[in-house]
PDB file of C-alpha atoms in Angstrom:
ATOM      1  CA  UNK Q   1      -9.373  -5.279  -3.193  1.00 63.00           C
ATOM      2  CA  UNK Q   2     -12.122  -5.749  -0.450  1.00 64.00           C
ATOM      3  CA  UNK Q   3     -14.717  -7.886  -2.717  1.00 71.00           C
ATOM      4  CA  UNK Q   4     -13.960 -11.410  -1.569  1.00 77.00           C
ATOM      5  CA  UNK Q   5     -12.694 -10.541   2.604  1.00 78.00           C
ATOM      6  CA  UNK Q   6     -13.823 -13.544   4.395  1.00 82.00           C
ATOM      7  CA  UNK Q   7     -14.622 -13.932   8.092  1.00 85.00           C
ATOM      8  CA  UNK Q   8     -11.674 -16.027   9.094  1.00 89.00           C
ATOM      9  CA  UNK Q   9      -9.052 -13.179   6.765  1.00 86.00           C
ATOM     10  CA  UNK Q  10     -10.697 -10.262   9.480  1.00 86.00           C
ATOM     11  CA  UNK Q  11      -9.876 -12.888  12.455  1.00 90.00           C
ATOM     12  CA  UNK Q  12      -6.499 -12.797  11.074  1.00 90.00           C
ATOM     13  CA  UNK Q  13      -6.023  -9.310  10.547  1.00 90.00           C
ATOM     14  CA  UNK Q  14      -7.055  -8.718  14.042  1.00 92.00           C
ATOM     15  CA  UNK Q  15      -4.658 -10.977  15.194  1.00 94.00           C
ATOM     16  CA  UNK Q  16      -2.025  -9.585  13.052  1.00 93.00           C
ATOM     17  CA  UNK Q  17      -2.577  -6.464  14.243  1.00 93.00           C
ATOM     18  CA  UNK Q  18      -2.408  -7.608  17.930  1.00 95.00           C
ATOM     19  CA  UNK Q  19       0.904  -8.944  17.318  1.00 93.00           C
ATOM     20  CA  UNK Q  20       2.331  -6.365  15.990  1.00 92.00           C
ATOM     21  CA  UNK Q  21       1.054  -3.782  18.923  1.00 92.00           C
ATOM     22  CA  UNK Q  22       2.287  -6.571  21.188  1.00 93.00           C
ATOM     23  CA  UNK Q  23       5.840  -5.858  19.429  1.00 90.00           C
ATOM     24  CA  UNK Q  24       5.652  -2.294  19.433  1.00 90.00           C
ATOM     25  CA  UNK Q  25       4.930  -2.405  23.512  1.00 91.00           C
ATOM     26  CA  UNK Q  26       8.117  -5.375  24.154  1.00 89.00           C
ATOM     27  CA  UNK Q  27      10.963  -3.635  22.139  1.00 83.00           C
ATOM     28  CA  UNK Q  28      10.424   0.287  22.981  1.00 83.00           C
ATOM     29  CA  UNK Q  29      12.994   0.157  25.237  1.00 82.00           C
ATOM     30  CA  UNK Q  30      15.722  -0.509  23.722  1.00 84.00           C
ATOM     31  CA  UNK Q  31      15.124  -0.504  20.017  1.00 86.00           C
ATOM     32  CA  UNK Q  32      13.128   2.567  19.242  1.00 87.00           C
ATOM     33  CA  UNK Q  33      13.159   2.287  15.875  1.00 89.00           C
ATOM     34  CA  UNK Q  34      11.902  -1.398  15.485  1.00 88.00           C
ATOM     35  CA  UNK Q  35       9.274  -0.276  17.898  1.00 91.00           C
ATOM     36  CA  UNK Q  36       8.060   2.826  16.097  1.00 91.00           C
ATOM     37  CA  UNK Q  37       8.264   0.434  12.608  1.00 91.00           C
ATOM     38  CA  UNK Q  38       5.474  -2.282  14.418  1.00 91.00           C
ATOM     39  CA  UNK Q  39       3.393   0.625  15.666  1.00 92.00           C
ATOM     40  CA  UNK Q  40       3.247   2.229  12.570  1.00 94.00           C
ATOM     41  CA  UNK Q  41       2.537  -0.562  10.491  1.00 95.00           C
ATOM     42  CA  UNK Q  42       0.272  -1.734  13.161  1.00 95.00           C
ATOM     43  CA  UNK Q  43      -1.925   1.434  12.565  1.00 95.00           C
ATOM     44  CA  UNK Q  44      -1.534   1.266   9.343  1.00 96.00           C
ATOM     45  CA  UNK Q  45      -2.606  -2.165   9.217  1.00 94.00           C
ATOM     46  CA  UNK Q  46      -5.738  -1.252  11.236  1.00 94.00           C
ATOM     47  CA  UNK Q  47      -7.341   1.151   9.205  1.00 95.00           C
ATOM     48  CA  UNK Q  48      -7.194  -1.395   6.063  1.00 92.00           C
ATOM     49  CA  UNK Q  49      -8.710  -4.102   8.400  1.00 92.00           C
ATOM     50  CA  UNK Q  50     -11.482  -1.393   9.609  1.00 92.00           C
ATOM     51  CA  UNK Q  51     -12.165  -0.628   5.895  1.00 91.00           C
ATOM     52  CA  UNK Q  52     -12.431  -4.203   5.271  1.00 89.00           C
ATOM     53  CA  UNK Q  53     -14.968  -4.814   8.404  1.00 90.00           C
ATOM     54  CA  UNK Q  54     -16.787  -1.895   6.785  1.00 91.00           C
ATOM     55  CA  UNK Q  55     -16.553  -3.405   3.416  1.00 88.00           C
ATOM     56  CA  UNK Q  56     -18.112  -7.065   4.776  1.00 87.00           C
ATOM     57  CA  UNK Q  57     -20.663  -5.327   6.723  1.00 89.00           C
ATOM     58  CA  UNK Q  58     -22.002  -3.766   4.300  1.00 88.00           C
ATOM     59  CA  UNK Q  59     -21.400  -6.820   1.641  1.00 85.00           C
ATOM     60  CA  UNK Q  60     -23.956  -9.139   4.208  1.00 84.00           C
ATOM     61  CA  UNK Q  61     -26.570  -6.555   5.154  1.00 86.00           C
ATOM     62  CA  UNK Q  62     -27.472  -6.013   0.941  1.00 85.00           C
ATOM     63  CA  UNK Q  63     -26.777  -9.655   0.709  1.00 76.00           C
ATOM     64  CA  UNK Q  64     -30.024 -10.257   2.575  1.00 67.00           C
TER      65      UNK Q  64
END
């Protein structure tokens, strides 16, 4: 799943990720459900993009 991550995918991730916290902070007033839906995927979302920083990490240090 992780073999071919680029550089630019984890930018996007990132910024994925952002958005979606972003999301989960603007709407927890009044639509608490929405908002715990972006902050769960959000989380979710960030441990699959910290795998695949781990995963590219290690791919470029045995790379050289």
């Amino acid at each position: 799943m992780y073999k071919d991550v680029s550089k630019f995918q984890l930018v996007l991730y990132f910024l994925m990720i952002f958005v979606g916290f972003s999301q989960a902070f603007n709407n927890w007033g009044e639509k608490r459900a929405l908002s715990l839906f972006f902050l769960t995927s959000s989380i979710l979302a960030l441990i699959l993009a910290i795998i695949a920083l781990i995963v590219y990490r290690n791919r470029q240090i045995t790379k050289d």
